[in-house]
PDB file of C-alpha atoms in Angstrom:
ATOM      1  CA  MET A   1      -8.084  -8.803 -43.009  1.00 29.00           C
ATOM      2  CA  THR A   2     -11.120 -10.208 -41.189  1.00 31.00           C
ATOM      3  CA  SER A   3      -9.990 -13.818 -41.419  1.00 31.00           C
ATOM      4  CA  GLU A   4      -6.498 -12.797 -40.321  1.00 37.00           C
ATOM      5  CA  VAL A   5      -7.850 -11.028 -37.249  1.00 34.00           C
ATOM      6  CA  LYS A   6      -9.959 -14.041 -36.312  1.00 37.00           C
ATOM      7  CA  SER A   7      -6.869 -16.215 -36.440  1.00 47.00           C
ATOM      8  CA  LEU A   8      -5.221 -13.890 -33.919  1.00 75.00           C
ATOM      9  CA  THR A   9      -7.927 -14.300 -31.275  1.00 81.00           C
ATOM     10  CA  PHE A  10      -9.363 -17.416 -29.713  1.00 84.00           C
ATOM     11  CA  HIS A  11     -11.060 -18.595 -26.552  1.00 87.00           C
ATOM     12  CA  VAL A  12      -8.880 -20.440 -24.072  1.00 87.00           C
ATOM     13  CA  SER A  13     -11.318 -23.373 -24.075  1.00 88.00           C
ATOM     14  CA  ALA A  14     -10.398 -24.028 -27.732  1.00 87.00           C
ATOM     15  CA  LYS A  15      -6.915 -25.186 -26.722  1.00 86.00           C
ATOM     16  CA  THR A  16      -7.256 -26.231 -23.060  1.00 87.00           C
ATOM     17  CA  ASP A  17      -9.791 -27.687 -20.647  1.00 88.00           C
ATOM     18  CA  PHE A  18     -10.169 -24.262 -19.023  1.00 92.00           C
ATOM     19  CA  LYS A  19     -12.589 -21.433 -19.746  1.00 92.00           C
ATOM     20  CA  GLY A  20     -12.997 -17.862 -18.564  1.00 94.00           C
ATOM     21  CA  PHE A  21     -13.135 -17.517 -14.781  1.00 95.00           C
ATOM     22  CA  LEU A  22     -16.499 -15.729 -14.928  1.00 95.00           C
ATOM     23  CA  GLU A  23     -17.800 -18.602 -17.038  1.00 95.00           C
ATOM     24  CA  THR A  24     -17.194 -21.029 -14.178  1.00 95.00           C
ATOM     25  CA  GLU A  25     -19.726 -21.646 -11.412  1.00 96.00           C
ATOM     26  CA  ASN A  26     -17.177 -20.735  -8.761  1.00 96.00           C
ATOM     27  CA  GLY A  27     -16.311 -17.468 -10.480  1.00 95.00           C
ATOM     28  CA  LYS A  28     -19.963 -16.502 -10.889  1.00 96.00           C
ATOM     29  CA  THR A  29     -20.738 -17.376  -7.259  1.00 97.00           C
ATOM     30  CA  LEU A  30     -17.830 -15.365  -5.870  1.00 96.00           C
ATOM     31  CA  MET A  31     -18.689 -12.363  -8.048  1.00 96.00           C
ATOM     32  CA  ASP A  32     -22.345 -12.525  -6.963  1.00 97.00           C
ATOM     33  CA  LYS A  33     -21.347 -12.625  -3.289  1.00 96.00           C
ATOM     34  CA  TRP A  34     -19.025  -9.659  -3.772  1.00 96.00           C
ATOM     35  CA  ASN A  35     -21.746  -7.667  -5.553  1.00 97.00           C
ATOM     36  CA  GLN A  36     -24.300  -8.524  -2.876  1.00 96.00           C
ATOM     37  CA  ALA A  37     -21.909  -7.490  -0.112  1.00 96.00           C
ATOM     38  CA  TYR A  38     -21.237  -4.199  -1.883  1.00 96.00           C
ATOM     39  CA  LYS A  39     -24.956  -3.469  -2.319  1.00 96.00           C
ATOM     40  CA  ILE A  40     -25.554  -4.209   1.366  1.00 95.00           C
ATOM     41  CA  SER A  41     -22.698  -1.879   2.326  1.00 95.00           C
ATOM     42  CA  ARG A  42     -24.158   0.974   0.246  1.00 95.00           C
ATOM     43  CA  PHE A  43     -27.608   0.426   1.765  1.00 95.00           C
ATOM     44  CA  ILE A  44     -26.193   0.469   5.296  1.00 94.00           C
ATOM     45  CA  PHE A  45     -24.034   3.523   4.567  1.00 94.00           C
ATOM     46  CA  TRP A  46     -26.814   5.707   3.204  1.00 95.00           C
ATOM     47  CA  GLY A  47     -29.289   4.324   5.733  1.00 94.00           C
ATOM     48  CA  SER A  48     -26.973   5.185   8.620  1.00 92.00           C
ATOM     49  CA  VAL A  49     -26.359   8.680   7.215  1.00 91.00           C
ATOM     50  CA  GLY A  50     -30.090   9.303   6.977  1.00 93.00           C
ATOM     51  CA  LEU A  51     -30.724   7.884  10.447  1.00 90.00           C
ATOM     52  CA  VAL A  52     -28.012   9.995  12.081  1.00 89.00           C
ATOM     53  CA  ILE A  53     -29.344  13.160  10.435  1.00 90.00           C
ATOM     54  CA  ALA A  54     -32.899  12.323  11.530  1.00 91.00           C
ATOM     55  CA  LEU A  55     -31.802  11.684  15.130  1.00 87.00           C
ATOM     56  CA  ILE A  56     -29.797  14.906  15.246  1.00 87.00           C
ATOM     57  CA  LEU A  57     -32.822  16.891  14.090  1.00 89.00           C
ATOM     58  CA  PHE A  58     -35.131  15.048  16.498  1.00 89.00           C
ATOM     59  CA  TYR A  59     -32.988  15.743  19.570  1.00 86.00           C
ATOM     60  CA  TRP A  60     -32.290  19.267  18.376  1.00 86.00           C
ATOM     61  CA  PHE A  61     -35.973  20.175  18.229  1.00 88.00           C
ATOM     62  CA  THR A  62     -36.994  18.226  21.347  1.00 87.00           C
ATOM     63  CA  GLU A  63     -33.990  18.640  23.674  1.00 85.00           C
ATOM     64  CA  GLY A  64     -32.122  21.602  22.241  1.00 86.00           C
ATOM     65  CA  PHE A  65     -29.154  22.294  20.001  1.00 84.00           C
ATOM     66  CA  PHE A  66     -26.431  20.917  22.278  1.00 85.00           C
ATOM     67  CA  SER A  67     -28.364  17.706  22.916  1.00 84.00           C
ATOM     68  CA  GLY A  68     -28.755  17.267  19.179  1.00 82.00           C
ATOM     69  CA  LEU A  69     -25.044  17.890  18.682  1.00 85.00           C
ATOM     70  CA  LEU A  70     -24.097  15.432  21.430  1.00 89.00           C
ATOM     71  CA  MET A  71     -26.390  12.715  20.120  1.00 86.00           C
ATOM     72  CA  GLY A  72     -25.061  13.391  16.625  1.00 84.00           C
ATOM     73  CA  PHE A  73     -21.523  12.614  17.783  1.00 89.00           C
ATOM     74  CA  LEU A  74     -22.721   9.501  19.609  1.00 90.00           C
ATOM     75  CA  PHE A  75     -24.789   8.040  16.784  1.00 89.00           C
ATOM     76  CA  GLY A  76     -22.188   9.142  14.244  1.00 89.00           C
ATOM     77  CA  ALA A  77     -19.525   7.143  16.089  1.00 92.00           C
ATOM     78  CA  ILE A  78     -21.800   4.095  16.176  1.00 92.00           C
ATOM     79  CA  ALA A  79     -22.567   4.456  12.461  1.00 91.00           C
ATOM     80  CA  PHE A  80     -18.852   4.785  11.690  1.00 93.00           C
ATOM     81  CA  ALA A  81     -18.078   1.566  13.593  1.00 94.00           C
ATOM     82  CA  VAL A  82     -20.877  -0.329  11.847  1.00 93.00           C
ATOM     83  CA  ASN A  83     -19.755   0.853   8.406  1.00 94.00           C
ATOM     84  CA  TRP A  84     -16.143  -0.035   9.211  1.00 95.00           C
ATOM     85  CA  ILE A  85     -17.211  -3.605   9.985  1.00 95.00           C
ATOM     86  CA  VAL A  86     -19.307  -3.772   6.815  1.00 95.00           C
ATOM     87  CA  ASP A  87     -16.388  -2.482   4.709  1.00 96.00           C
ATOM     88  CA  LYS A  88     -14.239  -5.281   6.121  1.00 96.00           C
ATOM     89  CA  TYR A  89     -16.962  -7.721   5.118  1.00 95.00           C
ATOM     90  CA  VAL A  90     -16.937  -6.372   1.548  1.00 96.00           C
ATOM     91  CA  ALA A  91     -13.123  -6.453   1.426  1.00 96.00           C
ATOM     92  CA  HIS A  92     -13.205 -10.102   2.516  1.00 96.00           C
ATOM     93  CA  HIS A  93     -15.356 -11.069  -0.477  1.00 97.00           C
ATOM     94  CA  GLN A  94     -13.328  -8.870  -2.810  1.00 96.00           C
ATOM     95  CA  ASN A  95     -10.018 -10.408  -1.752  1.00 96.00           C
ATOM     96  CA  LYS A  96     -11.464 -13.915  -1.917  1.00 96.00           C
ATOM     97  CA  TYR A  97     -12.567 -13.274  -5.494  1.00 96.00           C
ATOM     98  CA  TYR A  98      -9.185 -11.863  -6.527  1.00 95.00           C
ATOM     99  CA  ASP A  99      -7.191 -14.630  -4.813  1.00 95.00           C
ATOM    100  CA  THR A 100      -9.331 -17.383  -6.330  1.00 96.00           C
ATOM    101  CA  ARG A 101      -9.096 -15.750  -9.760  1.00 95.00           C
ATOM    102  CA  TRP A 102      -5.312 -15.617  -9.356  1.00 94.00           C
ATOM    103  CA  ASP A 103      -5.098 -19.341  -8.551  1.00 95.00           C
ATOM    104  CA  TYR A 104      -7.385 -20.203 -11.459  1.00 95.00           C
ATOM    105  CA  GLY A 105      -5.352 -17.985 -13.779  1.00 94.00           C
ATOM    106  CA  ILE A 106      -2.088 -19.695 -12.842  1.00 94.00           C
ATOM    107  CA  LYS A 107      -3.556 -23.135 -13.572  1.00 94.00           C
ATOM    108  CA  THR A 108      -4.916 -21.851 -16.893  1.00 94.00           C
ATOM    109  CA  ALA A 109      -1.572 -20.259 -17.776  1.00 93.00           C
ATOM    110  CA  GLU A 110       0.371 -23.435 -17.074  1.00 94.00           C
ATOM    111  CA  ALA A 111      -1.905 -25.421 -19.375  1.00 93.00           C
ATOM    112  CA  LEU A 112      -1.954 -22.830 -22.171  1.00 92.00           C
ATOM    113  CA  SER A 113       1.792 -22.153 -22.048  1.00 92.00           C
ATOM    114  CA  ARG A 114       2.435 -25.850 -22.709  1.00 92.00           C
ATOM    115  CA  VAL A 115       0.180 -25.681 -25.769  1.00 90.00           C
ATOM    116  CA  LEU A 116       1.704 -22.448 -27.088  1.00 90.00           C
ATOM    117  CA  GLY A 117       5.279 -23.338 -26.167  1.00 90.00           C
ATOM    118  CA  THR A 118       5.860 -20.060 -24.326  1.00 91.00           C
ATOM    119  CA  SER A 119       6.804 -18.632 -20.968  1.00 92.00           C
ATOM    120  CA  TYR A 120       4.195 -16.594 -19.108  1.00 93.00           C
ATOM    121  CA  TYR A 121       3.854 -13.832 -16.552  1.00 93.00           C
ATOM    122  CA  SER A 122       0.713 -13.322 -14.483  1.00 91.00           C
ATOM    123  CA  PHE A 123      -0.628  -9.933 -13.419  1.00 89.00           C
ATOM    124  CA  TYR A 124      -2.849  -9.653 -10.341  1.00 84.00           C
ATOM    125  CA  VAL A 125      -5.305  -7.501 -12.328  1.00 84.00           C
ATOM    126  CA  GLY A 126      -6.485 -10.647 -14.120  1.00 90.00           C
ATOM    127  CA  GLU A 127      -4.283 -10.718 -17.214  1.00 91.00           C
ATOM    128  CA  ILE A 128      -1.591 -13.221 -18.190  1.00 93.00           C
ATOM    129  CA  PHE A 129       1.063 -12.511 -20.790  1.00 92.00           C
ATOM    130  CA  PHE A 130       2.594 -15.344 -22.826  1.00 94.00           C
ATOM    131  CA  TYR A 131       5.805 -14.745 -24.716  1.00 92.00           C
ATOM    132  CA  SER A 132       8.481 -16.404 -26.818  1.00 91.00           C
ATOM    133  CA  GLY A 133      10.709 -15.442 -29.708  1.00 88.00           C
ATOM    134  CA  GLN A 134       7.921 -16.386 -32.137  1.00 89.00           C
ATOM    135  CA  MET A 135       4.779 -14.947 -30.564  1.00 87.00           C
ATOM    136  CA  SER A 136       3.174 -12.895 -27.815  1.00 89.00           C
ATOM    137  CA  ALA A 137      -0.290 -13.434 -26.360  1.00 90.00           C
ATOM    138  CA  LEU A 138      -2.462 -11.782 -23.735  1.00 91.00           C
ATOM    139  CA  LEU A 139      -5.121 -13.739 -21.836  1.00 93.00           C
ATOM    140  CA  GLY A 140      -8.006 -12.129 -19.981  1.00 93.00           C
ATOM    141  CA  VAL A 141      -8.583 -14.593 -17.144  1.00 94.00           C
ATOM    142  CA  GLU A 142     -12.192 -13.546 -16.533  1.00 94.00           C
ATOM    143  CA  SER A 143     -13.324 -13.678 -20.169  1.00 93.00           C
ATOM    144  CA  GLY A 144     -11.034 -16.468 -21.383  1.00 93.00           C
ATOM    145  CA  LYS A 145     -10.244 -14.439 -24.504  1.00 92.00           C
ATOM    146  CA  VAL A 146      -6.707 -14.679 -25.882  1.00 90.00           C
ATOM    147  CA  MET A 147      -5.195 -12.140 -28.282  1.00 88.00           C
ATOM    148  CA  VAL A 148      -2.110 -13.275 -30.181  1.00 88.00           C
ATOM    149  CA  TYR A 149       0.634 -11.443 -32.065  1.00 87.00           C
ATOM    150  CA  GLN A 150       2.803 -13.647 -34.222  1.00 88.00           C
ATOM    151  CA  LYS A 151       6.383 -12.512 -34.732  1.00 86.00           C
ATOM    152  CA  GLU A 152       5.561 -11.087 -38.162  1.00 87.00           C
ATOM    153  CA  ASN A 153       2.749  -8.973 -36.651  1.00 86.00           C
ATOM    154  CA  ILE A 154       5.036  -7.096 -34.257  1.00 88.00           C
ATOM    155  CA  LYS A 155       6.334  -3.791 -35.617  1.00 89.00           C
ATOM    156  CA  GLU A 156       7.920  -2.294 -32.524  1.00 91.00           C
ATOM    157  CA  VAL A 157       8.370  -2.914 -28.812  1.00 92.00           C
ATOM    158  CA  THR A 158       9.170  -0.130 -26.353  1.00 93.00           C
ATOM    159  CA  LEU A 159      10.056  -0.221 -22.673  1.00 93.00           C
ATOM    160  CA  GLU A 160       9.771   2.980 -20.658  1.00 93.00           C
ATOM    161  CA  HIS A 161      10.612   3.735 -17.047  1.00 92.00           C
ATOM    162  CA  ARG A 162       7.724   6.121 -16.470  1.00 89.00           C
ATOM    163  CA  HIS A 163       7.695   8.705 -13.690  1.00 88.00           C
ATOM    164  CA  LEU A 164       4.353   8.795 -11.860  1.00 86.00           C
ATOM    165  CA  GLY A 165       5.063  11.637  -9.448  1.00 84.00           C
ATOM    166  CA  SER A 166       6.462  12.062  -5.977  1.00 82.00           C
ATOM    167  CA  THR A 167       5.357  12.232  -2.361  1.00 81.00           C
ATOM    168  CA  SER A 168       7.051  14.213   0.379  1.00 74.00           C
ATOM    169  CA  ASN A 169       6.924  14.270   4.148  1.00 73.00           C
ATOM    170  CA  SER A 170       8.669  16.618   6.546  1.00 65.00           C
ATOM    171  CA  THR A 171       9.966  16.149  10.084  1.00 65.00           C
ATOM    172  CA  SER A 172      11.041  18.940  12.416  1.00 60.00           C
ATOM    173  CA  THR A 173      13.412  18.831  15.384  1.00 60.00           C
ATOM    174  CA  SER A 174      13.946  21.681  17.834  1.00 58.00           C
ATOM    175  CA  LYS A 175      16.978  22.530  19.954  1.00 59.00           C
ATOM    176  CA  HIS A 176      16.664  24.906  22.895  1.00 54.00           C
ATOM    177  CA  SER A 177      19.335  26.963  24.635  1.00 52.00           C
ATOM    178  CA  GLY A 178      18.929  29.470  27.477  1.00 50.00           C
ATOM    179  CA  SER A 179      17.797  29.539  31.092  1.00 46.00           C
ATOM    180  CA  ALA A 180      14.568  29.070  33.000  1.00 44.00           C
ATOM    181  CA  THR A 181      13.407  30.282  36.406  1.00 42.00           C
ATOM    182  CA  ALA A 182      10.456  28.857  38.317  1.00 41.00           C
ATOM    183  CA  TRP A 183       8.697  29.807  41.547  1.00 42.00           C
ATOM    184  CA  THR A 184       6.613  27.716  43.880  1.00 41.00           C
ATOM    185  CA  ASN A 185       3.418  29.356  42.673  1.00 42.00           C
ATOM    186  CA  SER A 186       3.926  27.530  39.354  1.00 43.00           C
ATOM    187  CA  TYR A 187       4.752  30.739  37.536  1.00 43.00           C
ATOM    188  CA  ALA A 188       7.716  30.216  35.229  1.00 44.00           C
ATOM    189  CA  THR A 189       9.772  32.306  32.826  1.00 43.00           C
ATOM    190  CA  TYR A 190      12.070  31.189  30.047  1.00 44.00           C
ATOM    191  CA  SER A 191      14.624  33.095  28.040  1.00 48.00           C
ATOM    192  CA  GLY A 192      16.892  31.825  25.324  1.00 52.00           C
ATOM    193  CA  LYS A 193      16.910  30.670  21.722  1.00 56.00           C
ATOM    194  CA  THR A 194      15.173  27.865  19.866  1.00 56.00           C
ATOM    195  CA  LYS A 195      16.588  26.398  16.684  1.00 60.00           C
ATOM    196  CA  THR A 196      14.293  24.289  14.534  1.00 61.00           C
ATOM    197  CA  LYS A 197      15.581  22.012  11.801  1.00 62.00           C
ATOM    198  CA  THR A 198      13.152  20.708   9.189  1.00 63.00           C
ATOM    199  CA  THR A 199      14.032  17.678   7.081  1.00 67.00           C
ATOM    200  CA  THR A 200      12.031  16.868   3.967  1.00 70.00           C
ATOM    201  CA  HIS A 201      12.077  13.356   2.536  1.00 74.00           C
ATOM    202  CA  THR A 202      10.858  12.943  -1.043  1.00 80.00           C
ATOM    203  CA  VAL A 203      10.034   9.603  -2.652  1.00 79.00           C
ATOM    204  CA  GLU A 204       9.847   9.351  -6.431  1.00 81.00           C
ATOM    205  CA  HIS A 205       7.383   6.828  -7.896  1.00 86.00           C
ATOM    206  CA  TYR A 206       7.977   4.960 -11.156  1.00 89.00           C
ATOM    207  CA  GLN A 207       6.570   2.076 -13.154  1.00 92.00           C
ATOM    208  CA  TRP A 208       7.795   0.120 -16.164  1.00 92.00           C
ATOM    209  CA  CYS A 209       5.588   0.311 -19.265  1.00 92.00           C
ATOM    210  CA  LEU A 210       6.046  -2.218 -22.061  1.00 92.00           C
ATOM    211  CA  ASP A 211       4.150  -1.445 -25.280  1.00 92.00           C
ATOM    212  CA  ILE A 212       3.941  -3.921 -28.152  1.00 91.00           C
ATOM    213  CA  TYR A 213       2.826  -2.410 -31.479  1.00 91.00           C
ATOM    214  CA  SER A 214       1.452  -4.506 -34.328  1.00 87.00           C
ATOM    215  CA  ASN A 215       0.531  -4.158 -37.997  1.00 86.00           C
ATOM    216  CA  ILE A 216      -3.040  -5.270 -37.219  1.00 81.00           C
ATOM    217  CA  VAL A 217      -5.351  -2.267 -37.523  1.00 78.00           C
ATOM    218  CA  GLU A 218      -8.010  -3.713 -35.203  1.00 77.00           C
ATOM    219  CA  PHE A 219      -5.438  -4.550 -32.517  1.00 78.00           C
ATOM    220  CA  PRO A 220      -2.711  -1.890 -32.863  1.00 85.00           C
ATOM    221  CA  LYS A 221      -1.012  -2.625 -29.546  1.00 85.00           C
ATOM    222  CA  PHE A 222      -1.247  -4.008 -26.080  1.00 84.00           C
ATOM    223  CA  SER A 223       0.443  -2.552 -23.049  1.00 88.00           C
ATOM    224  CA  LEU A 224       1.899  -4.177 -19.958  1.00 89.00           C
ATOM    225  CA  VAL A 225       2.521  -2.243 -16.752  1.00 91.00           C
ATOM    226  CA  PHE A 226       5.045  -3.436 -14.166  1.00 91.00           C
ATOM    227  CA  ARG A 227       5.811  -2.088 -10.723  1.00 90.00           C
ATOM    228  CA  ASP A 228       9.137  -0.342 -10.251  1.00 89.00           C
ATOM    229  CA  ASN A 229      10.601  -3.378  -8.459  1.00 90.00           C
ATOM    230  CA  GLU A 230       9.688  -5.624 -11.423  1.00 90.00           C
ATOM    231  CA  GLU A 231      12.427  -4.191 -13.617  1.00 90.00           C
ATOM    232  CA  ASP A 232      14.111  -7.563 -14.209  1.00 93.00           C
ATOM    233  CA  ILE A 233      11.035  -9.329 -15.602  1.00 91.00           C
ATOM    234  CA  ALA A 234      10.076  -6.272 -17.682  1.00 92.00           C
ATOM    235  CA  LYS A 235      13.515  -6.194 -19.310  1.00 94.00           C
ATOM    236  CA  GLN A 236      13.508  -9.970 -19.751  1.00 93.00           C
ATOM    237  CA  ILE A 237      10.190  -9.900 -21.620  1.00 92.00           C
ATOM    238  CA  TYR A 238      11.349  -6.911 -23.680  1.00 91.00           C
ATOM    239  CA  ALA A 239      14.499  -8.750 -24.751  1.00 93.00           C
ATOM    240  CA  VAL A 240      12.489 -11.795 -25.866  1.00 92.00           C
ATOM    241  CA  VAL A 241       9.626 -10.145 -27.767  1.00 90.00           C
ATOM    242  CA  LYS A 242      11.352  -7.211 -29.472  1.00 88.00           C
ATOM    243  CA  PRO A 243      11.655  -7.751 -33.246  1.00 83.00           C
TER     244      PRO A 243
END
């Protein structure tokens, strides 16, 4: 069984000129910058929280409670603005990492699909699925590791339209009927009826889950998750890989 399992996994560099994204200098650099930005953001966040609390207490004891409260609102607003800017800075590095990983993954997938003789589908989470009537494979873009199921390894394939839950929001409209009387001293009276109509709009959330089960004990299955609007590609892959 051990030799069989080894034959079902390989590193992408064994069959292409590519390697795992985090094994490249660009991948390492982008990840380091993202991590550094995140650490800076945490330092600024907790530092600003501590500073605001210290300033509130200082003004409270020296100028009084209301002065402390007022300065707390002021410094709190400043701290919020600073942290908002820092969060944008972190998001910039995060998105740059993800976008660059996506581009690298597509180039890797194109090269590997030619070697394997398969079609492929790329997920933004950093995984690429290769499929044909003879095999299925899953590539982790960051690690470069590829796991392969040959046709004879696949026992069952299931596709489920899974319900995730629902969200609701309500809107109310009011309709008035009656009469009003007003005087010049700005005193006013109103008599009549008010009818309020409340409309609730509920949105159901779904995703498509494709599970591929194998006869390999060490790798019993891998799962693919598609958004609800990716029904066509989910069903296409299901039709190709099912035994």
